[in-house]
C-alpha cells in the first residue's frame, strides 16, 4: 500500500537545448500511497534544489505509463530560495551566468502543475502556474538589491505568460508583464511592457567619488519591446520597440557645463573674455557655480534590431539648451552629435 523513498536523487540534463541545463534534486524523502498499476498514486515529499538542505515541498498524483513514462497531475511545489547556493544555480543553468548573481536569493515560490506528461524520458506535456513572493536578489551590475518582488505567471511547453512582475530598488518601483511564444521553435518570440518609476539616478548609476562629476535626479522609464530568440545575444540583436525616459530635478554635480563651454571658447583669442564682459551679473554668478541644474528632461527613444535612436532630444537649463541626436547599442556603445 505504500512506498517510502529516503535520500533519493533525481537528475535532469539536456545538453542539446538552446540553453543547456543540468539539474539535480537531492535529499529526496518521499512517500507514495495507494499503490496501483492502473490508478493514480498519491505522493508527497521534500527535497533539496541547488542547496545542501531540503528547501522544496512536493505533493500530487502520479500515474505509471511504462518504462521512462509518467503522468503527473495536480503537482504542488513550494520552494524556499534562501537556501539556494548561487554557485550551484550558475553551474546547473549556464544561461544565468550572463546575469552574474552577486548575492544569494530570497523569497518563496509556489508552483502548481496541472499536468506533466513524460514519455520515454522526454516532457511531452506541461501546464502550470507560478507565484513568487518576498523576492530579493542582486546582480553584479546592480548597486542596490531588487527587493519586495512578486511574480504571477502561467506557462506550458510552448509559452510563458508573465501576468505581473513587481518590485523595488530602494524607493524606485519596477513593473513588467509580457509573453514568450513558440518556445519549441528555433526562434521564440517575446514581447514585454516594462516601467521603472521614481528611481534615483544615484541608485542606478555606478558609484563615483565625491569629487567626480555625477548625475542626480529622479528617473522614470516606460518601454514596450519585442524580440526573437532565447539567448542573451539573440535578444539584444533583435530587440525592437519604443521607450520614453523622464528625469525630474536633474543635477550634474561637480561639473559646470556653462563654465566648460566658456573654457573651450578661450581657445579662440579674445572671444571668451569679450563674451563674459557683456554678460549680465547673474550669468557671472552661474559661471562660478559648482553644479549644473537642468529643467525636467523627457527623451523619446526608438529601439530597432538591437539599436536605440533618439532624435533632437532637448536638455535645458536656465542658461543654455543642448539639442542631441544619437544612436547606441545594448553593449554600451553610443555615437551622436549635439548643438549647444
JSON list of C-alpha atoms in Angstrom, two decimals, residues 8-9 47 57 86 91 142 165 172 177 180 188 193 220 224 243 262 277 279 281 288 291 308 319 322:
[
{"chain": "A", "resi": 8, "resn": "UNK", "atom": "CA", "xyz": [16.74, 9.86, -3.25]},
{"chain": "A", "resi": 9, "resn": "UNK", "atom": "CA", "xyz": [18.11, 11.81, -6.21]},
{"chain": "A", "resi": 47, "resn": "UNK", "atom": "CA", "xyz": [14.00, 17.58, -1.35]},
{"chain": "A", "resi": 57, "resn": "UNK", "atom": "CA", "xyz": [7.94, 20.50, -0.56]},
{"chain": "A", "resi": 86, "resn": "UNK", "atom": "CA", "xyz": [24.15, 30.92, -6.32]},
{"chain": "A", "resi": 91, "resn": "UNK", "atom": "CA", "xyz": [26.70, 25.74, -12.75]},
{"chain": "A", "resi": 142, "resn": "UNK", "atom": "CA", "xyz": [23.34, 46.41, -9.63]},
{"chain": "A", "resi": 165, "resn": "UNK", "atom": "CA", "xyz": [6.26, 41.14, -12.02]},
{"chain": "A", "resi": 172, "resn": "UNK", "atom": "CA", "xyz": [12.00, 53.04, -7.12]},
{"chain": "A", "resi": 177, "resn": "UNK", "atom": "CA", "xyz": [4.39, 42.00, -17.94]},
{"chain": "A", "resi": 180, "resn": "UNK", "atom": "CA", "xyz": [7.01, 34.40, -24.75]},
{"chain": "A", "resi": 188, "resn": "UNK", "atom": "CA", "xyz": [10.73, 32.03, -29.86]},
{"chain": "A", "resi": 193, "resn": "UNK", "atom": "CA", "xyz": [5.87, 46.12, -21.18]},
{"chain": "A", "resi": 220, "resn": "UNK", "atom": "CA", "xyz": [11.22, 57.07, -14.94]},
{"chain": "A", "resi": 224, "resn": "UNK", "atom": "CA", "xyz": [7.27, 48.33, -24.92]},
{"chain": "A", "resi": 243, "resn": "UNK", "atom": "CA", "xyz": [10.65, 53.86, -24.85]},
{"chain": "A", "resi": 262, "resn": "UNK", "atom": "CA", "xyz": [33.50, 79.24, -21.98]},
{"chain": "A", "resi": 277, "resn": "UNK", "atom": "CA", "xyz": [32.39, 91.19, -20.34]},
{"chain": "A", "resi": 279, "resn": "UNK", "atom": "CA", "xyz": [27.12, 89.03, -19.69]},
{"chain": "A", "resi": 281, "resn": "UNK", "atom": "CA", "xyz": [25.78, 89.80, -13.41]},
{"chain": "A", "resi": 288, "resn": "UNK", "atom": "CA", "xyz": [31.19, 80.27, -10.67]},
{"chain": "A", "resi": 291, "resn": "UNK", "atom": "CA", "xyz": [27.00, 72.20, -10.25]},
{"chain": "A", "resi": 308, "resn": "UNK", "atom": "CA", "xyz": [18.29, 52.59, -29.94]},
{"chain": "A", "resi": 319, "resn": "UNK", "atom": "CA", "xyz": [21.27, 79.43, -19.17]},
{"chain": "A", "resi": 322, "resn": "UNK", "atom": "CA", "xyz": [21.54, 71.21, -25.76]}
]
